[in-house]
């Protein structure tokens, strides 16, 4: 509707136009949801290098992470990329027509999710029929009445007996290669651990698309790194605690294949390539039966002096929008050392663990600009022009030129 048509339209015409546009918007949102489910089924890591579809959608749509997670969860309840059953397929079909608002869809999903599976189809049909006449609050009330009719006794009461406080910890490796951590702590230990993880789990700029659970998992990993780098850490057999990773040079260069982690664990060669950016390397020659024939001396890829120069230049993680300080960062080779990249200031940047992994797995690229400072090129799906971006959060030294 052009401006003149708007001025000439009466109340009914204005309302009809708003409804027509809402139908288009809602139908488009439904199509977006179906596309997100398709991306999820194909593998968002393989397609875009992001760890979750919600994190990708937050970047694409420029919405808060919580909103992106709700959008993806809503889509997964309505649509499927194959014949896999979903929670509310009839609601998904109605959403494609643009006849349902987002609050109405959420209300129906919430109601249907609480109804026993054998009655869901009938209940969903009743809720959709009522949605054409009543608002989402009335539909929620109908869902509550349906649930009360099907389950008049409600859920069984929970055992509210508090667990006895203790200071116990269990860490075990599963056959899948993942580790499970569980424990119980007294109030003081729990409070100190919470304060530490809270500080390490803060969002690292607008690009940080991790869920709270992912942020706290990364915070625990960062806390382990800080402890391992402590000069007061006790030694094991005369050496500081360390983990050995064995990988062939060919696999390390290509990023394909697997590497042995510790005694029995396995990680991908690509993951070993990431860790090899900043570590101690002990070259070893093995025979055909994997017996050690020659073991060289350990050498650190990034020397303490070069690390101090990195700290002074970068002042922290160099990824745009990240506030992590130098002590939480790793040295990243712009041109990997396995490919002949030199270990020198012009080929190194500081990156926190989160952005180090993102750089290795996604379409982001980093380079040293003509002024000697790092700049990043975003993937084409975020910016077709790939305009360079910099981190402007770290303050330069007050006496820098």
Coordinates of C-alpha atoms in Angstrom, one line a residue:
X1 CA 0.0 0.0 0.0
X2 CA 1.5 3.4 -1.0
X3 CA 1.2 6.4 1.1
X4 CA -1.8 7.9 -0.8
X5 CA -3.7 4.6 -0.6
X6 CA -3.1 4.5 3.2
X7 CA -4.6 8.0 3.6
X8 CA -7.6 7.1 1.5
X9 CA -8.3 3.8 3.2
X10 CA -11.0 3.4 5.8
X11 CA -10.7 1.5 9.0
X12 CA -11.8 -1.8 7.5
X13 CA -9.3 -1.5 4.7
X14 CA -6.5 -0.7 7.1
X15 CA -7.3 -3.6 9.3
X16 CA -7.5 -6.0 6.3
X17 CA -4.1 -4.8 5.1
X18 CA -2.6 -5.5 8.5
X19 CA -4.1 -9.0 8.6
X20 CA -2.9 -9.7 5.0
X21 CA 0.7 -8.6 6.0
X22 CA 0.5 -10.6 9.2
X23 CA -0.4 -13.7 7.1
X24 CA 2.6 -13.2 4.9
X25 CA 4.9 -12.7 7.8
X26 CA 3.7 -15.7 9.7
X27 CA 3.8 -17.9 6.6
X28 CA 7.4 -16.8 6.1
X29 CA 8.3 -17.5 9.7
X30 CA 6.9 -21.0 9.2
X31 CA 9.0 -21.5 6.1
X32 CA 12.1 -20.3 8.0
X33 CA 11.3 -22.9 10.7
X34 CA 11.1 -25.7 8.2
X35 CA 14.5 -24.6 6.7
X36 CA 16.1 -24.6 10.2
X37 CA 14.9 -28.1 10.7
X38 CA 16.4 -29.1 7.3
X39 CA 19.7 -27.5 8.3
X40 CA 19.6 -29.4 11.6
X41 CA 19.0 -32.7 9.8
X42 CA 21.9 -32.2 7.4
X43 CA 24.3 -31.1 10.2
X44 CA 24.9 -27.4 10.9
X45 CA 28.5 -28.1 11.8
X46 CA 29.1 -29.7 8.3
X47 CA 27.3 -26.9 6.5
X48 CA 28.3 -23.8 8.3
X49 CA 30.9 -24.7 11.0
X50 CA 28.6 -23.7 13.9
X51 CA 27.9 -26.0 16.8
X52 CA 24.1 -25.5 16.9
X53 CA 21.4 -24.3 14.6
X54 CA 20.3 -21.8 17.2
X55 CA 23.8 -20.2 17.2
X56 CA 23.7 -20.0 13.4
X57 CA 20.2 -18.4 13.4
X58 CA 21.2 -15.9 16.0
X59 CA 23.9 -14.6 13.6
X60 CA 21.7 -14.8 10.5
X61 CA 18.7 -13.1 12.0
X62 CA 20.5 -10.8 14.5
X63 CA 18.3 -11.8 17.4
X64 CA 19.1 -12.6 21.0
X65 CA 20.3 -16.2 21.6
X66 CA 17.3 -17.0 23.8
X67 CA 15.0 -16.0 21.0
X68 CA 17.0 -18.1 18.5
X69 CA 16.7 -21.1 20.7
X70 CA 13.0 -20.7 21.0
X71 CA 12.6 -20.4 17.3
X72 CA 14.5 -23.6 16.6
X73 CA 12.7 -25.5 19.4
X74 CA 9.4 -24.4 18.0
X75 CA 10.3 -25.5 14.5
X76 CA 11.5 -28.9 15.8
X77 CA 8.1 -29.4 17.4
X78 CA 6.2 -28.6 14.1
X79 CA 8.3 -29.9 11.2
X80 CA 10.4 -32.8 10.1
X81 CA 12.8 -33.1 7.2
X82 CA 11.8 -36.8 6.8
X83 CA 9.1 -39.1 8.0
X84 CA 10.1 -38.8 11.7
X85 CA 7.0 -38.0 13.8
X86 CA 6.9 -34.5 15.5
X87 CA 4.9 -33.2 18.4
X88 CA 2.3 -31.1 16.6
X89 CA 2.3 -31.7 12.9
X90 CA -1.2 -30.3 12.3
X91 CA -0.2 -27.1 14.0
X92 CA 2.8 -26.9 11.7
X93 CA 0.5 -27.3 8.6
X94 CA -1.7 -24.5 9.9
X95 CA 1.3 -22.3 10.6
X96 CA 2.4 -22.5 6.9
X97 CA -0.9 -20.9 5.9
X98 CA -0.1 -17.9 8.2
X99 CA -3.3 -18.3 10.2
X100 CA -1.6 -18.8 13.6
X101 CA 0.4 -16.3 15.7
X102 CA 3.6 -17.2 17.5
X103 CA 2.0 -17.1 20.9
X104 CA -0.9 -19.3 19.7
X105 CA 1.6 -21.8 18.3
X106 CA 3.6 -21.9 21.5
X107 CA 0.4 -22.3 23.6
X108 CA -0.7 -25.3 21.5
X109 CA 2.8 -26.9 21.6
X110 CA 2.9 -26.4 25.4
X111 CA -0.6 -28.0 25.8
X112 CA 0.0 -30.9 23.5
X113 CA 3.4 -31.7 25.1
X114 CA 1.6 -32.4 28.4
X115 CA -1.1 -34.6 26.9
X116 CA -0.4 -38.4 26.8
X117 CA 0.7 -39.5 23.3
X118 CA -2.3 -41.6 22.6
X119 CA -4.6 -38.6 22.9
X120 CA -2.4 -35.9 21.3
X121 CA -3.9 -36.0 17.7
X122 CA -7.5 -35.5 18.9
X123 CA -6.5 -32.9 21.5
X124 CA -4.4 -31.0 18.9
X125 CA -7.4 -31.0 16.5
X126 CA -9.7 -29.6 19.2
X127 CA -7.2 -26.9 20.1
X128 CA -6.7 -25.8 16.5
X129 CA -10.5 -25.7 16.0
X130 CA -10.9 -23.5 19.1
X131 CA -7.9 -21.3 18.0
X132 CA -10.0 -20.0 15.1
X133 CA -12.4 -18.4 17.5
X134 CA -10.6 -17.7 20.8
X135 CA -7.2 -16.1 21.7
X136 CA -4.2 -18.0 22.9
X137 CA -5.2 -17.6 26.6
X138 CA -8.5 -19.3 26.0
X139 CA -6.7 -22.1 24.1
X140 CA -4.3 -22.5 27.0
X141 CA -7.4 -22.8 29.3
X142 CA -8.9 -25.5 27.0
X143 CA -5.6 -27.4 27.0
X144 CA -5.6 -27.4 30.8
X145 CA -9.2 -28.7 30.9
X146 CA -8.3 -31.5 28.4
X147 CA -5.3 -32.5 30.5
X148 CA -7.3 -32.4 33.8
X149 CA -9.9 -34.7 32.1
X150 CA -7.3 -37.2 31.0
X151 CA -5.2 -37.0 34.2
X152 CA -7.4 -35.9 37.1
X153 CA -4.9 -36.9 39.8
X154 CA -2.0 -34.9 38.3
X155 CA 1.7 -35.8 38.6
X156 CA 2.9 -37.7 41.6
X157 CA 4.5 -35.5 44.3
X158 CA 8.3 -35.2 44.2
X159 CA 10.5 -36.4 47.0
X160 CA 11.7 -33.1 48.5
X161 CA 14.1 -34.6 51.0
X162 CA 17.4 -32.6 50.7
X163 CA 20.5 -34.5 49.8
X164 CA 23.2 -34.7 52.5
X165 CA 26.0 -32.2 51.6
X166 CA 29.3 -33.8 50.8
X167 CA 32.6 -33.1 49.0
X168 CA 32.8 -35.9 46.4
X169 CA 33.7 -36.0 42.8
X170 CA 33.5 -38.6 40.1
X171 CA 35.0 -38.3 36.6
X172 CA 34.8 -41.2 34.3
X173 CA 35.3 -41.8 30.6
X174 CA 32.6 -43.6 28.6
X175 CA 33.2 -45.8 25.6
X176 CA 31.9 -43.1 23.3
X177 CA 34.9 -40.9 24.2
X178 CA 32.9 -38.4 26.3
X179 CA 33.5 -37.8 30.0
X180 CA 30.9 -37.7 32.7
X181 CA 31.4 -35.4 35.7
X182 CA 29.3 -35.6 38.9
X183 CA 29.8 -34.6 42.4
X184 CA 28.6 -33.1 45.7
X185 CA 30.2 -30.3 47.6
X186 CA 29.7 -28.4 50.8
X187 CA 28.2 -24.9 50.5
X188 CA 31.5 -23.1 50.7
X189 CA 33.2 -25.1 47.9
X190 CA 30.1 -24.9 45.8
X191 CA 29.9 -21.1 46.2
X192 CA 33.6 -20.7 45.2
X193 CA 33.2 -23.0 42.2
X194 CA 30.1 -21.1 41.1
X195 CA 31.9 -17.7 41.4
X196 CA 34.8 -19.1 39.3
X197 CA 32.6 -20.5 36.6
X198 CA 30.3 -17.5 36.5
X199 CA 33.3 -15.3 35.8
X200 CA 34.7 -17.6 33.0
X201 CA 31.3 -18.2 31.4
X202 CA 30.4 -14.6 30.6
X203 CA 29.5 -14.0 26.9
X204 CA 32.4 -13.1 24.7
X205 CA 30.8 -10.4 22.6
X206 CA 27.8 -10.3 20.3
X207 CA 29.1 -13.2 18.2
X208 CA 29.0 -15.6 21.2
X209 CA 26.1 -17.8 20.4
X210 CA 26.6 -20.5 23.0
X211 CA 23.8 -21.8 25.2
X212 CA 24.3 -21.4 29.0
X213 CA 25.2 -25.0 29.3
X214 CA 27.8 -24.7 26.5
X215 CA 29.3 -21.6 28.1
X216 CA 29.6 -23.3 31.5
X217 CA 31.1 -26.4 29.9
X218 CA 33.7 -24.2 28.2
X219 CA 34.3 -22.3 31.5
X220 CA 35.1 -25.6 33.2
X221 CA 37.6 -26.4 30.4
X222 CA 39.1 -22.9 30.8
X223 CA 39.4 -23.5 34.6
X224 CA 41.3 -26.7 33.9
X225 CA 43.7 -24.9 31.5
X226 CA 44.3 -22.1 34.1
X227 CA 45.1 -24.8 36.7
X228 CA 47.4 -26.7 34.4
X229 CA 49.3 -23.5 33.6
X230 CA 49.8 -22.6 37.3
X231 CA 53.5 -22.6 38.3
X232 CA 52.4 -24.1 41.7
X233 CA 50.8 -27.2 40.1
X234 CA 52.2 -30.4 41.7
X235 CA 54.3 -32.6 39.4
X236 CA 53.8 -36.1 38.2
X237 CA 56.9 -38.3 38.1
X238 CA 59.0 -35.2 38.1
X239 CA 57.1 -33.4 35.3
X240 CA 54.3 -31.0 35.2
X241 CA 50.9 -32.6 34.4
X242 CA 50.5 -33.1 30.7
X243 CA 48.5 -35.0 28.2
X244 CA 50.1 -36.8 25.3
X245 CA 48.6 -36.7 21.8
X246 CA 50.0 -39.0 19.1
X247 CA 49.2 -38.2 15.4
X248 CA 51.0 -38.9 12.1
X249 CA 52.5 -35.9 10.4
X250 CA 50.4 -36.6 7.3
X251 CA 47.2 -36.6 9.3
X252 CA 48.2 -33.4 11.2
X253 CA 48.9 -31.6 7.9
X254 CA 45.6 -32.7 6.2
X255 CA 43.4 -32.5 9.3
X256 CA 41.9 -35.9 8.4
X257 CA 42.1 -39.1 10.3
X258 CA 42.4 -39.6 14.1
X259 CA 44.9 -38.9 16.9
X260 CA 45.4 -40.9 20.1
X261 CA 44.6 -38.9 23.2
X262 CA 46.2 -40.0 26.5
X263 CA 46.1 -43.8 26.9
X264 CA 43.0 -44.8 25.1
X265 CA 41.1 -41.7 24.0
X266 CA 40.6 -40.6 20.4
X267 CA 40.2 -37.2 18.9
X268 CA 40.0 -36.1 15.3
X269 CA 43.2 -35.0 13.5
X270 CA 41.5 -31.6 13.0
X271 CA 41.2 -31.2 16.8
X272 CA 44.8 -32.2 17.2
X273 CA 45.7 -29.6 14.6
X274 CA 43.9 -27.0 16.7
X275 CA 45.8 -27.9 19.9
X276 CA 49.1 -28.0 18.0
X277 CA 48.9 -24.3 17.4
X278 CA 50.2 -23.7 21.0
X279 CA 51.9 -26.6 22.7
X280 CA 55.1 -28.5 23.4
X281 CA 56.0 -30.9 20.6
X282 CA 58.1 -34.1 21.1
X283 CA 59.0 -35.5 17.7
X284 CA 59.0 -39.3 17.7
X285 CA 59.9 -42.0 15.1
X286 CA 57.9 -45.2 15.4
X287 CA 58.6 -48.6 13.7
X288 CA 56.1 -50.7 11.8
X289 CA 54.9 -52.2 15.1
X290 CA 54.6 -48.8 16.7
X291 CA 57.7 -49.3 18.8
X292 CA 59.6 -46.0 19.5
X293 CA 62.8 -45.9 17.5
X294 CA 63.9 -42.4 18.2
X295 CA 62.5 -39.7 20.6
X296 CA 63.5 -36.1 20.2
X297 CA 63.7 -33.4 22.8
X298 CA 60.6 -31.3 23.6
X299 CA 60.4 -27.9 22.0
X300 CA 57.8 -25.2 22.6
X301 CA 56.3 -23.7 19.5
X302 CA 55.6 -20.3 21.1
X303 CA 58.4 -19.2 23.4
X304 CA 57.7 -17.2 26.6
X305 CA 59.3 -14.1 25.1
X306 CA 57.1 -14.4 21.9
X307 CA 54.0 -15.0 24.1
X308 CA 54.8 -11.7 26.0
X309 CA 55.0 -9.9 22.7
X310 CA 51.6 -11.3 21.7
X311 CA 50.1 -10.2 25.0
X312 CA 51.4 -6.7 24.5
X313 CA 50.2 -6.4 20.9
X314 CA 46.8 -8.1 21.1
X315 CA 45.8 -7.3 24.7
X316 CA 43.5 -10.4 24.7
X317 CA 41.4 -12.4 22.3
X318 CA 41.5 -10.7 18.9
X319 CA 38.2 -12.0 17.6
X320 CA 35.7 -9.1 17.1
X321 CA 33.7 -8.4 20.2
X322 CA 35.5 -10.8 22.6
X323 CA 36.7 -9.4 25.9
X324 CA 38.7 -12.4 27.2
X325 CA 42.1 -11.3 28.7
X326 CA 45.5 -12.8 27.5
X327 CA 45.7 -15.4 30.3
X328 CA 42.6 -17.1 28.8
X329 CA 44.0 -17.1 25.3
X330 CA 46.0 -19.5 23.1
X331 CA 48.4 -18.6 20.3
X332 CA 47.0 -19.4 16.8
X333 CA 49.2 -19.8 13.8
X334 CA 47.6 -17.9 10.8
X335 CA 49.5 -20.3 8.5
X336 CA 49.7 -23.6 10.4
X337 CA 53.1 -24.6 11.5
X338 CA 52.6 -28.1 10.0
X339 CA 52.3 -26.4 6.6
X340 CA 55.5 -24.5 7.1
X341 CA 54.0 -21.4 8.9
X342 CA 56.7 -19.7 10.9
X343 CA 56.4 -19.2 14.7
X344 CA 56.8 -15.5 14.6
X345 CA 54.7 -12.5 15.6
X346 CA 53.6 -11.7 12.1
X347 CA 52.0 -15.2 11.9
X348 CA 50.4 -15.4 15.3
X349 CA 47.3 -14.1 17.0
X350 CA 45.7 -14.6 20.4
X351 CA 42.4 -16.4 20.5
X352 CA 40.3 -17.7 23.4
X353 CA 39.4 -21.4 23.2
X354 CA 35.8 -20.7 21.9
X355 CA 37.0 -18.5 19.0
X356 CA 40.0 -20.7 18.3
X357 CA 37.7 -23.6 17.6
X358 CA 35.3 -21.4 15.6
X359 CA 38.2 -20.2 13.4
X360 CA 39.3 -23.7 12.7
X361 CA 35.8 -25.0 11.9
X362 CA 34.0 -22.2 10.1
X363 CA 34.5 -19.9 7.2
X364 CA 36.1 -17.1 9.4
X365 CA 39.6 -16.1 8.4
X366 CA 42.2 -14.0 10.1
X367 CA 45.2 -12.0 8.7
X368 CA 47.6 -9.4 9.8
X369 CA 46.7 -6.0 8.3
X370 CA 49.2 -3.4 7.0
X371 CA 49.4 -1.7 10.4
X372 CA 50.6 -5.0 12.0
X373 CA 47.3 -5.8 13.8
X374 CA 44.9 -8.7 13.3
X375 CA 41.7 -8.4 11.3
X376 CA 39.0 -11.0 10.6
X377 CA 37.1 -11.8 7.4
X378 CA 33.6 -13.2 8.1
X379 CA 32.1 -16.1 6.1
X380 CA 30.2 -15.2 2.9
X381 CA 26.9 -16.4 4.4
X382 CA 27.3 -13.6 7.0
X383 CA 28.7 -10.9 4.7
X384 CA 29.0 -11.4 1.0
X385 CA 31.5 -8.5 0.8
X386 CA 33.6 -10.1 3.6
X387 CA 34.4 -6.7 5.0
X388 CA 37.3 -7.0 7.5
X389 CA 36.3 -6.7 11.2
X390 CA 38.5 -6.0 14.3
X391 CA 38.2 -6.3 18.0
X392 CA 38.0 -2.7 19.5
X393 CA 37.3 -3.8 23.1
X394 CA 40.9 -4.1 24.3
X395 CA 42.5 -0.9 25.2
X396 CA 46.0 -0.3 23.7
X397 CA 48.9 0.4 26.1
X398 CA 48.7 4.1 27.2
X399 CA 52.2 4.8 25.9
X400 CA 51.8 3.1 22.5
X401 CA 52.4 5.3 19.4

